[in-house]
Amino acid sequence: MKITLEELRAWVAVVDTGSITAAADHLDQTSSGISRALSRLESKLQTTLLHRTTRRLALTEEGLIFLDHARQILSSVELAEEQIAQRRDIPSGRLRVNANAPFMLHVIVPLVAEFRQRFPQIQLELNTDDIMIDLLEQQTDIAIRVGELRDSTLRARVLGSSATRLVASPGYLQQHGTPLNVEALSAHQRLGFSQLDAHNVWPVWQREGEFLQIKPTLLASSGETLRQLALAGQGIARLSDFVTREDRARGDLVQVLESDTRELRLPIHAVYYRNQSLTSRITCFLDFLREKIEQNQLL
């Protein structure tokens, strides 16, 4: 049988207070409970730690040796408890965050400096994937998911939602003409996603009053790749506002079919496993990200 912390605390308390009764008062236990703990400890060690008389307790040689080890063990446990408590109060440690390239580059990266200044003891590790990852396999604390969630094993916190619109470069429109209606899109280069067909739904209506499901003429797995293709004049793309906001402000990309565009927003969640308790470093990152998204209208 293994020695327990309860038995070690009883043993040290008896030595420090000088009696079983005083130790019981100190630990808010009964004298009989302390006495039984000492007996179990000596039985497990197969040695006598104390000589008990009606007047006093005397340590044996083995008791003196074991007392030093017991104090070190209890001190280590107390130190560990204090450090865990401090981590709750002062977020620290490695935080692995995964997101697709557009969200990482256009939303998270610009906020990193302020986050690190506010939480200097957190070590960020930022990873990008344009496909759904296994959080446990990739040892990821938080993943940012754009679009509807499918995995029921995940817990999620809503960060917001982003509007989408059709965009193209002025150079592309000058060379190929500006589509004047939805039907005209079939004659243009349509930049779309290769991995998720749900992202190839464009925010304009077909004649049936449904959003247009396109068949891309050029495909890519990443929204950031599609952005670069659009900037390079390779066609028309459907992208989230947080990806193209600066491009549109500079005039590098312009909206196509603005009057025909209907609201089609993509939900954005931070996800983590259901059986994972939220540590302070995860909580502070999610709170910070939500705060900045709302404050600066990043989506």
mmCIF file of C-alpha atoms in Angstrom:
data_model
loop_
_atom_site.group_PDB
_atom_site.id
_atom_site.type_symbol
_atom_site.label_atom_id
_atom_site.label_comp_id
_atom_site.label_asym_id
_atom_site.label_seq_id
_atom_site.Cartn_x
_atom_site.Cartn_y
_atom_site.Cartn_z
ATOM 1 C CA MET A 1 0.000 0.000 0.000
ATOM 2 C CA LYS A 2 1.217 3.481 -0.841
ATOM 3 C CA ILE A 3 1.710 6.286 1.661
ATOM 4 C CA THR A 4 -0.885 9.056 1.427
ATOM 5 C CA LEU A 5 -0.513 12.804 1.852
ATOM 6 C CA GLU A 6 -3.040 12.616 4.697
ATOM 7 C CA GLU A 7 -0.711 10.294 6.608
ATOM 8 C CA LEU A 8 2.299 12.513 5.947
ATOM 9 C CA ARG A 9 0.439 15.616 7.140
ATOM 10 C CA ALA A 10 -0.650 13.816 10.297
ATOM 11 C CA TRP A 11 2.917 12.658 10.966
ATOM 12 C CA VAL A 12 4.483 16.096 10.504
ATOM 13 C CA ALA A 13 1.730 17.784 12.523
ATOM 14 C CA VAL A 14 2.318 15.417 15.451
ATOM 15 C CA VAL A 15 6.050 16.183 15.415
ATOM 16 C CA ASP A 16 5.518 19.948 15.073
ATOM 17 C CA THR A 17 2.818 20.259 17.731
ATOM 18 C CA GLY A 18 4.329 17.718 20.118
ATOM 19 C CA SER A 19 1.244 15.587 20.667
ATOM 20 C CA ILE A 20 -1.482 13.667 18.919
ATOM 21 C CA THR A 21 -4.184 15.814 20.539
ATOM 22 C CA ALA A 22 -2.568 19.069 19.434
ATOM 23 C CA ALA A 23 -2.066 17.694 15.935
ATOM 24 C CA ALA A 24 -5.734 16.729 15.792
ATOM 25 C CA ASP A 25 -6.744 20.275 16.756
ATOM 26 C CA HIS A 26 -4.329 21.734 14.207
ATOM 27 C CA LEU A 27 -5.682 19.583 11.361
ATOM 28 C CA ASP A 28 -9.305 19.767 12.564
ATOM 29 C CA GLN A 29 -9.483 16.005 12.978
ATOM 30 C CA THR A 30 -10.062 13.583 15.853
ATOM 31 C CA SER A 31 -7.244 12.270 18.002
ATOM 32 C CA SER A 32 -8.222 8.731 17.103
ATOM 33 C CA GLY A 33 -8.022 9.616 13.389
ATOM 34 C CA ILE A 34 -4.501 11.004 13.796
ATOM 35 C CA SER A 35 -3.449 7.976 15.812
ATOM 36 C CA ARG A 36 -4.762 5.602 13.142
ATOM 37 C CA ALA A 37 -2.942 7.573 10.418
ATOM 38 C CA LEU A 38 0.349 7.203 12.329
ATOM 39 C CA SER A 39 -0.232 3.503 12.812
ATOM 40 C CA ARG A 40 -0.928 3.001 9.105
ATOM 41 C CA LEU A 41 2.210 4.961 8.224
ATOM 42 C CA GLU A 42 4.438 2.890 10.485
ATOM 43 C CA SER A 43 2.824 -0.304 9.187
ATOM 44 C CA LYS A 44 3.504 0.677 5.564
ATOM 45 C CA LEU A 45 7.101 1.636 6.372
ATOM 46 C CA GLN A 46 7.481 -1.433 8.591
ATOM 47 C CA THR A 47 9.307 0.609 11.200
ATOM 48 C CA THR A 48 8.668 2.636 14.342
ATOM 49 C CA LEU A 49 8.764 6.401 13.885
ATOM 50 C CA LEU A 50 7.786 7.494 17.397
ATOM 51 C CA HIS A 51 8.198 6.220 20.908
ATOM 52 C CA ARG A 52 4.968 7.122 22.688
ATOM 53 C CA THR A 53 4.740 7.635 26.431
ATOM 54 C CA THR A 54 2.060 9.237 28.558
ATOM 55 C CA ARG A 55 4.185 12.384 28.877
ATOM 56 C CA ARG A 56 5.870 12.889 25.533
ATOM 57 C CA LEU A 57 6.706 11.614 22.053
ATOM 58 C CA ALA A 58 10.245 10.809 21.010
ATOM 59 C CA LEU A 59 11.451 10.356 17.442
ATOM 60 C CA THR A 60 13.343 7.232 16.551
ATOM 61 C CA GLU A 61 16.384 7.428 14.282
ATOM 62 C CA GLU A 62 14.208 6.233 11.400
ATOM 63 C CA GLY A 63 11.662 8.871 12.374
ATOM 64 C CA LEU A 64 14.269 11.636 12.108
ATOM 65 C CA ILE A 65 15.295 10.467 8.629
ATOM 66 C CA PHE A 66 11.718 10.094 7.406
ATOM 67 C CA LEU A 67 10.675 13.468 8.836
ATOM 68 C CA ASP A 68 13.035 15.292 6.488
ATOM 69 C CA HIS A 69 11.663 13.456 3.455
ATOM 70 C CA ALA A 70 8.075 14.044 4.570
ATOM 71 C CA ARG A 71 8.682 17.793 4.898
ATOM 72 C CA GLN A 72 10.200 17.930 1.401
ATOM 73 C CA ILE A 73 7.255 16.052 -0.102
ATOM 74 C CA LEU A 74 4.654 18.273 1.559
ATOM 75 C CA SER A 75 6.619 21.383 0.593
ATOM 76 C CA SER A 76 6.694 20.271 -3.046
ATOM 77 C CA VAL A 77 2.952 19.630 -3.033
ATOM 78 C CA GLU A 78 2.259 23.060 -1.521
ATOM 79 C CA LEU A 79 4.517 24.709 -4.084
ATOM 80 C CA ALA A 80 2.710 22.917 -6.921
ATOM 81 C CA GLU A 81 -0.669 24.005 -5.544
ATOM 82 C CA GLU A 82 0.544 27.605 -5.322
ATOM 83 C CA GLN A 83 1.842 27.554 -8.894
ATOM 84 C CA ILE A 84 -1.447 26.159 -10.218
ATOM 85 C CA ALA A 85 -3.333 28.836 -8.284
ATOM 86 C CA GLN A 86 -1.053 31.499 -9.752
ATOM 87 C CA ARG A 87 -1.667 30.164 -13.260
ATOM 88 C CA ARG A 88 -5.390 30.616 -12.646
ATOM 89 C CA ASP A 89 -4.826 34.191 -11.535
ATOM 90 C CA ILE A 90 -2.005 35.028 -13.986
ATOM 91 C CA PRO A 91 -2.484 33.172 -17.279
ATOM 92 C CA SER A 92 0.712 31.463 -18.398
ATOM 93 C CA GLY A 93 2.044 28.577 -20.439
ATOM 94 C CA ARG A 94 1.911 27.505 -24.085
ATOM 95 C CA LEU A 95 -1.293 28.223 -26.018
ATOM 96 C CA ARG A 96 -1.706 26.496 -29.393
ATOM 97 C CA VAL A 97 -4.183 28.227 -31.706
ATOM 98 C CA ASN A 98 -5.201 26.895 -35.104
ATOM 99 C CA ALA A 99 -7.110 28.806 -37.799
ATOM 100 C CA ASN A 100 -7.376 28.965 -41.547
ATOM 101 C CA ALA A 101 -4.842 31.237 -43.215
ATOM 102 C CA PRO A 102 -7.192 34.206 -43.918
ATOM 103 C CA PHE A 103 -8.465 34.441 -40.345
ATOM 104 C CA MET A 104 -4.988 33.989 -38.926
ATOM 105 C CA LEU A 105 -3.414 36.635 -41.183
ATOM 106 C CA HIS A 106 -6.175 39.227 -41.230
ATOM 107 C CA VAL A 107 -7.658 38.947 -37.741
ATOM 108 C CA ILE A 108 -5.325 37.237 -35.270
ATOM 109 C CA VAL A 109 -1.855 38.341 -36.399
ATOM 110 C CA PRO A 110 -2.618 42.098 -36.145
ATOM 111 C CA LEU A 111 -3.708 41.523 -32.513
ATOM 112 C CA VAL A 112 -0.701 39.479 -31.389
ATOM 113 C CA ALA A 113 1.431 42.404 -30.174
ATOM 114 C CA GLU A 114 -1.287 43.732 -27.872
ATOM 115 C CA PHE A 115 -2.155 40.266 -26.598
ATOM 116 C CA ARG A 116 1.481 39.484 -25.746
ATOM 117 C CA GLN A 117 1.856 42.816 -23.996
ATOM 118 C CA ARG A 118 -1.244 42.148 -21.928
ATOM 119 C CA PHE A 119 -0.389 38.505 -21.162
ATOM 120 C CA PRO A 120 3.419 38.241 -21.303
ATOM 121 C CA GLN A 121 3.563 34.824 -19.630
ATOM 122 C CA ILE A 122 1.569 33.103 -22.370
ATOM 123 C CA GLN A 123 3.631 31.559 -25.154
ATOM 124 C CA LEU A 124 1.596 31.628 -28.352
ATOM 125 C CA GLU A 125 1.936 28.982 -31.036
ATOM 126 C CA LEU A 126 -0.038 29.900 -34.159
ATOM 127 C CA ASN A 127 -0.757 27.226 -36.770
ATOM 128 C CA THR A 128 -2.738 27.427 -40.003
ATOM 129 C CA ASP A 129 -4.735 24.740 -41.784
ATOM 130 C CA ASP A 130 -7.407 25.133 -44.424
ATOM 131 C CA ILE A 131 -8.963 21.766 -43.591
ATOM 132 C CA MET A 132 -10.543 20.590 -40.348
ATOM 133 C CA ILE A 133 -7.924 19.235 -37.970
ATOM 134 C CA ASP A 134 -8.114 16.792 -35.075
ATOM 135 C CA LEU A 135 -7.490 18.988 -32.031
ATOM 136 C CA LEU A 136 -6.125 16.160 -29.898
ATOM 137 C CA GLU A 137 -3.891 14.748 -32.618
ATOM 138 C CA GLN A 138 -2.443 18.194 -33.369
ATOM 139 C CA GLN A 139 -2.223 19.075 -29.649
ATOM 140 C CA THR A 140 -4.309 22.186 -30.272
ATOM 141 C CA ASP A 141 -5.988 24.169 -27.489
ATOM 142 C CA ILE A 142 -8.254 26.327 -29.663
ATOM 143 C CA ALA A 143 -9.302 26.099 -33.295
ATOM 144 C CA ILE A 144 -11.125 28.881 -35.124
ATOM 145 C CA ARG A 145 -13.776 27.536 -37.485
ATOM 146 C CA VAL A 146 -15.432 29.639 -40.182
ATOM 147 C CA GLY A 147 -18.809 28.291 -41.319
ATOM 148 C CA GLU A 148 -21.324 25.893 -39.813
ATOM 149 C CA LEU A 149 -20.014 23.437 -37.229
ATOM 150 C CA ARG A 150 -20.435 19.713 -37.788
ATOM 151 C CA ASP A 151 -18.465 18.028 -34.994
ATOM 152 C CA SER A 152 -20.735 17.400 -31.981
ATOM 153 C CA THR A 153 -17.770 16.360 -29.798
ATOM 154 C CA LEU A 154 -16.600 19.967 -29.671
ATOM 155 C CA ARG A 155 -17.551 22.794 -27.392
ATOM 156 C CA ALA A 156 -17.790 26.138 -29.127
ATOM 157 C CA ARG A 157 -17.844 29.832 -28.336
ATOM 158 C CA VAL A 158 -19.311 32.204 -30.894
ATOM 159 C CA LEU A 159 -16.907 34.968 -31.896
ATOM 160 C CA GLY A 160 -19.234 36.589 -34.425
ATOM 161 C CA SER A 161 -20.109 36.258 -38.082
ATOM 162 C CA SER A 162 -18.712 37.709 -41.266
ATOM 163 C CA ALA A 163 -20.533 39.009 -44.310
ATOM 164 C CA THR A 164 -19.432 37.751 -47.705
ATOM 165 C CA ARG A 165 -19.380 39.475 -51.077
ATOM 166 C CA LEU A 166 -18.190 38.963 -54.631
ATOM 167 C CA VAL A 167 -14.975 40.768 -55.503
ATOM 168 C CA ALA A 168 -12.620 41.110 -58.441
ATOM 169 C CA SER A 169 -9.682 43.289 -59.368
ATOM 170 C CA PRO A 170 -10.231 46.387 -61.532
ATOM 171 C CA GLY A 171 -7.792 44.885 -64.027
ATOM 172 C CA TYR A 172 -9.858 41.722 -64.412
ATOM 173 C CA LEU A 173 -13.086 43.702 -64.913
ATOM 174 C CA GLN A 174 -11.417 45.991 -67.421
ATOM 175 C CA GLN A 175 -10.219 43.026 -69.453
ATOM 176 C CA HIS A 176 -13.294 40.785 -69.177
ATOM 177 C CA GLY A 177 -16.077 43.261 -68.500
ATOM 178 C CA THR A 178 -18.240 43.796 -65.422
ATOM 179 C CA PRO A 179 -21.137 41.318 -65.048
ATOM 180 C CA LEU A 180 -24.441 43.219 -65.051
ATOM 181 C CA ASN A 181 -26.572 40.381 -63.655
ATOM 182 C CA VAL A 182 -26.279 37.012 -61.975
ATOM 183 C CA GLU A 183 -26.687 35.102 -65.230
ATOM 184 C CA ALA A 184 -23.624 36.838 -66.633
ATOM 185 C CA LEU A 185 -21.410 35.149 -64.034
ATOM 186 C CA SER A 186 -21.442 31.944 -66.087
ATOM 187 C CA ALA A 187 -19.239 33.678 -68.679
ATOM 188 C CA HIS A 188 -16.618 34.710 -66.121
ATOM 189 C CA GLN A 189 -13.751 33.034 -64.323
ATOM 190 C CA ARG A 190 -15.170 31.855 -60.986
ATOM 191 C CA LEU A 191 -12.653 31.337 -58.216
ATOM 192 C CA GLY A 192 -13.845 28.724 -55.722
ATOM 193 C CA PHE A 193 -12.914 26.346 -52.947
ATOM 194 C CA SER A 194 -11.686 22.828 -53.637
ATOM 195 C CA GLN A 195 -12.220 21.381 -50.156
ATOM 196 C CA LEU A 196 -15.586 22.675 -48.926
ATOM 197 C CA ASP A 197 -18.334 22.896 -51.497
ATOM 198 C CA ALA A 198 -20.478 24.810 -48.991
ATOM 199 C CA HIS A 199 -18.095 27.752 -49.475
ATOM 200 C CA ASN A 200 -18.962 27.799 -53.165
ATOM 201 C CA VAL A 201 -22.406 29.207 -52.370
ATOM 202 C CA TRP A 202 -22.368 32.840 -53.494
ATOM 203 C CA PRO A 203 -24.446 35.648 -51.910
ATOM 204 C CA VAL A 204 -26.575 36.328 -54.997
ATOM 205 C CA TRP A 205 -29.872 34.688 -55.892
ATOM 206 C CA GLN A 206 -30.657 32.389 -58.745
ATOM 207 C CA ARG A 207 -33.981 32.800 -60.498
ATOM 208 C CA GLU A 208 -35.507 30.322 -58.042
ATOM 209 C CA GLY A 209 -34.769 32.674 -55.144
ATOM 210 C CA GLU A 210 -31.959 30.540 -53.754
ATOM 211 C CA PHE A 211 -28.323 31.407 -53.260
ATOM 212 C CA LEU A 212 -26.191 30.619 -56.280
ATOM 213 C CA GLN A 213 -24.158 27.409 -56.064
ATOM 214 C CA ILE A 214 -21.274 27.867 -58.481
ATOM 215 C CA LYS A 215 -19.026 25.431 -60.273
ATOM 216 C CA PRO A 216 -15.569 26.995 -60.002
ATOM 217 C CA THR A 217 -13.374 27.373 -63.064
ATOM 218 C CA LEU A 218 -10.296 27.696 -60.830
ATOM 219 C CA LEU A 219 -10.100 26.036 -57.422
ATOM 220 C CA ALA A 220 -7.949 26.484 -54.315
ATOM 221 C CA SER A 221 -8.098 25.063 -50.800
ATOM 222 C CA SER A 222 -7.370 28.385 -49.076
ATOM 223 C CA GLY A 223 -9.316 31.614 -48.958
ATOM 224 C CA GLU A 224 -6.014 33.457 -48.872
ATOM 225 C CA THR A 225 -4.977 31.784 -52.131
ATOM 226 C CA LEU A 226 -8.297 32.830 -53.688
ATOM 227 C CA ARG A 227 -7.675 36.391 -52.495
ATOM 228 C CA GLN A 228 -4.258 36.429 -54.127
ATOM 229 C CA LEU A 229 -5.727 35.022 -57.340
ATOM 230 C CA ALA A 230 -8.396 37.722 -57.342
ATOM 231 C CA LEU A 231 -5.763 40.405 -56.762
ATOM 232 C CA ALA A 232 -3.777 38.942 -59.667
ATOM 233 C CA GLY A 233 -6.761 39.402 -61.983
ATOM 234 C CA GLN A 234 -7.623 35.711 -62.327
ATOM 235 C CA GLY A 235 -11.362 35.988 -61.748
ATOM 236 C CA ILE A 236 -14.236 36.730 -59.385
ATOM 237 C CA ALA A 237 -14.200 35.315 -55.845
ATOM 238 C CA ARG A 238 -16.585 35.106 -52.924
ATOM 239 C CA LEU A 239 -14.663 36.148 -49.835
ATOM 240 C CA SER A 240 -15.413 37.227 -46.274
ATOM 241 C CA ASP A 241 -15.262 40.910 -45.458
ATOM 242 C CA PHE A 242 -12.451 40.448 -42.924
ATOM 243 C CA VAL A 243 -10.283 39.057 -45.749
ATOM 244 C CA THR A 244 -10.847 41.842 -48.284
ATOM 245 C CA ARG A 245 -11.562 44.933 -46.149
ATOM 246 C CA GLU A 246 -8.164 46.557 -46.717
ATOM 247 C CA ASP A 247 -8.055 45.513 -50.399
ATOM 248 C CA ARG A 248 -11.435 47.167 -51.015
ATOM 249 C CA ALA A 249 -10.414 50.284 -49.084
ATOM 250 C CA ARG A 250 -7.352 50.661 -51.342
ATOM 251 C CA GLY A 251 -9.318 49.868 -54.488
ATOM 252 C CA ASP A 252 -7.266 46.747 -55.222
ATOM 253 C CA LEU A 253 -10.498 44.737 -55.182
ATOM 254 C CA VAL A 254 -13.993 46.017 -55.975
ATOM 255 C CA GLN A 255 -17.388 44.521 -55.278
ATOM 256 C CA VAL A 256 -19.200 42.820 -58.114
ATOM 257 C CA LEU A 257 -23.022 42.755 -58.438
ATOM 258 C CA GLU A 258 -23.470 44.890 -55.338
ATOM 259 C CA SER A 259 -27.164 45.585 -56.003
ATOM 260 C CA ASP A 260 -27.858 41.855 -56.420
ATOM 261 C CA THR A 261 -25.967 40.783 -53.309
ATOM 262 C CA ARG A 262 -27.992 39.300 -50.447
ATOM 263 C CA GLU A 263 -26.790 38.913 -46.899
ATOM 264 C CA LEU A 264 -24.925 35.646 -46.459
ATOM 265 C CA ARG A 265 -22.973 35.615 -43.216
ATOM 266 C CA LEU A 266 -20.581 32.900 -42.073
ATOM 267 C CA PRO A 267 -20.597 32.080 -38.339
ATOM 268 C CA ILE A 268 -17.186 32.066 -36.687
ATOM 269 C CA HIS A 269 -16.562 29.871 -33.648
ATOM 270 C CA ALA A 270 -13.679 29.068 -31.354
ATOM 271 C CA VAL A 271 -13.833 25.344 -30.606
ATOM 272 C CA TYR A 272 -12.252 22.990 -28.072
ATOM 273 C CA TYR A 273 -13.048 19.523 -26.760
ATOM 274 C CA ARG A 274 -16.028 18.961 -24.472
ATOM 275 C CA ASN A 275 -13.961 17.150 -21.857
ATOM 276 C CA GLN A 276 -11.438 19.989 -21.685
ATOM 277 C CA SER A 277 -11.823 22.407 -18.795
ATOM 278 C CA LEU A 278 -11.090 25.972 -19.759
ATOM 279 C CA THR A 279 -7.732 27.021 -18.378
ATOM 280 C CA SER A 280 -7.109 30.691 -17.741
ATOM 281 C CA ARG A 281 -4.879 31.027 -20.814
ATOM 282 C CA ILE A 282 -7.667 29.720 -23.066
ATOM 283 C CA THR A 283 -10.294 31.895 -21.419
ATOM 284 C CA CYS A 284 -8.218 35.071 -21.603
ATOM 285 C CA PHE A 285 -7.441 34.515 -25.300
ATOM 286 C CA LEU A 286 -11.094 33.964 -26.191
ATOM 287 C CA ASP A 287 -12.205 36.967 -24.135
ATOM 288 C CA PHE A 288 -9.503 39.131 -25.711
ATOM 289 C CA LEU A 289 -10.344 38.020 -29.246
ATOM 290 C CA ARG A 290 -14.067 38.598 -28.773
ATOM 291 C CA GLU A 291 -13.392 42.001 -27.218
ATOM 292 C CA LYS A 292 -11.217 43.146 -30.130
ATOM 293 C CA ILE A 293 -13.586 41.779 -32.773
ATOM 294 C CA GLU A 294 -16.473 43.741 -31.276
ATOM 295 C CA GLN A 295 -14.426 46.827 -30.475
ATOM 296 C CA ASN A 296 -12.802 47.159 -33.889
ATOM 297 C CA GLN A 297 -15.577 45.542 -35.941
ATOM 298 C CA LEU A 298 -13.031 43.135 -37.425
ATOM 299 C CA LEU A 299 -15.599 40.837 -38.984
#
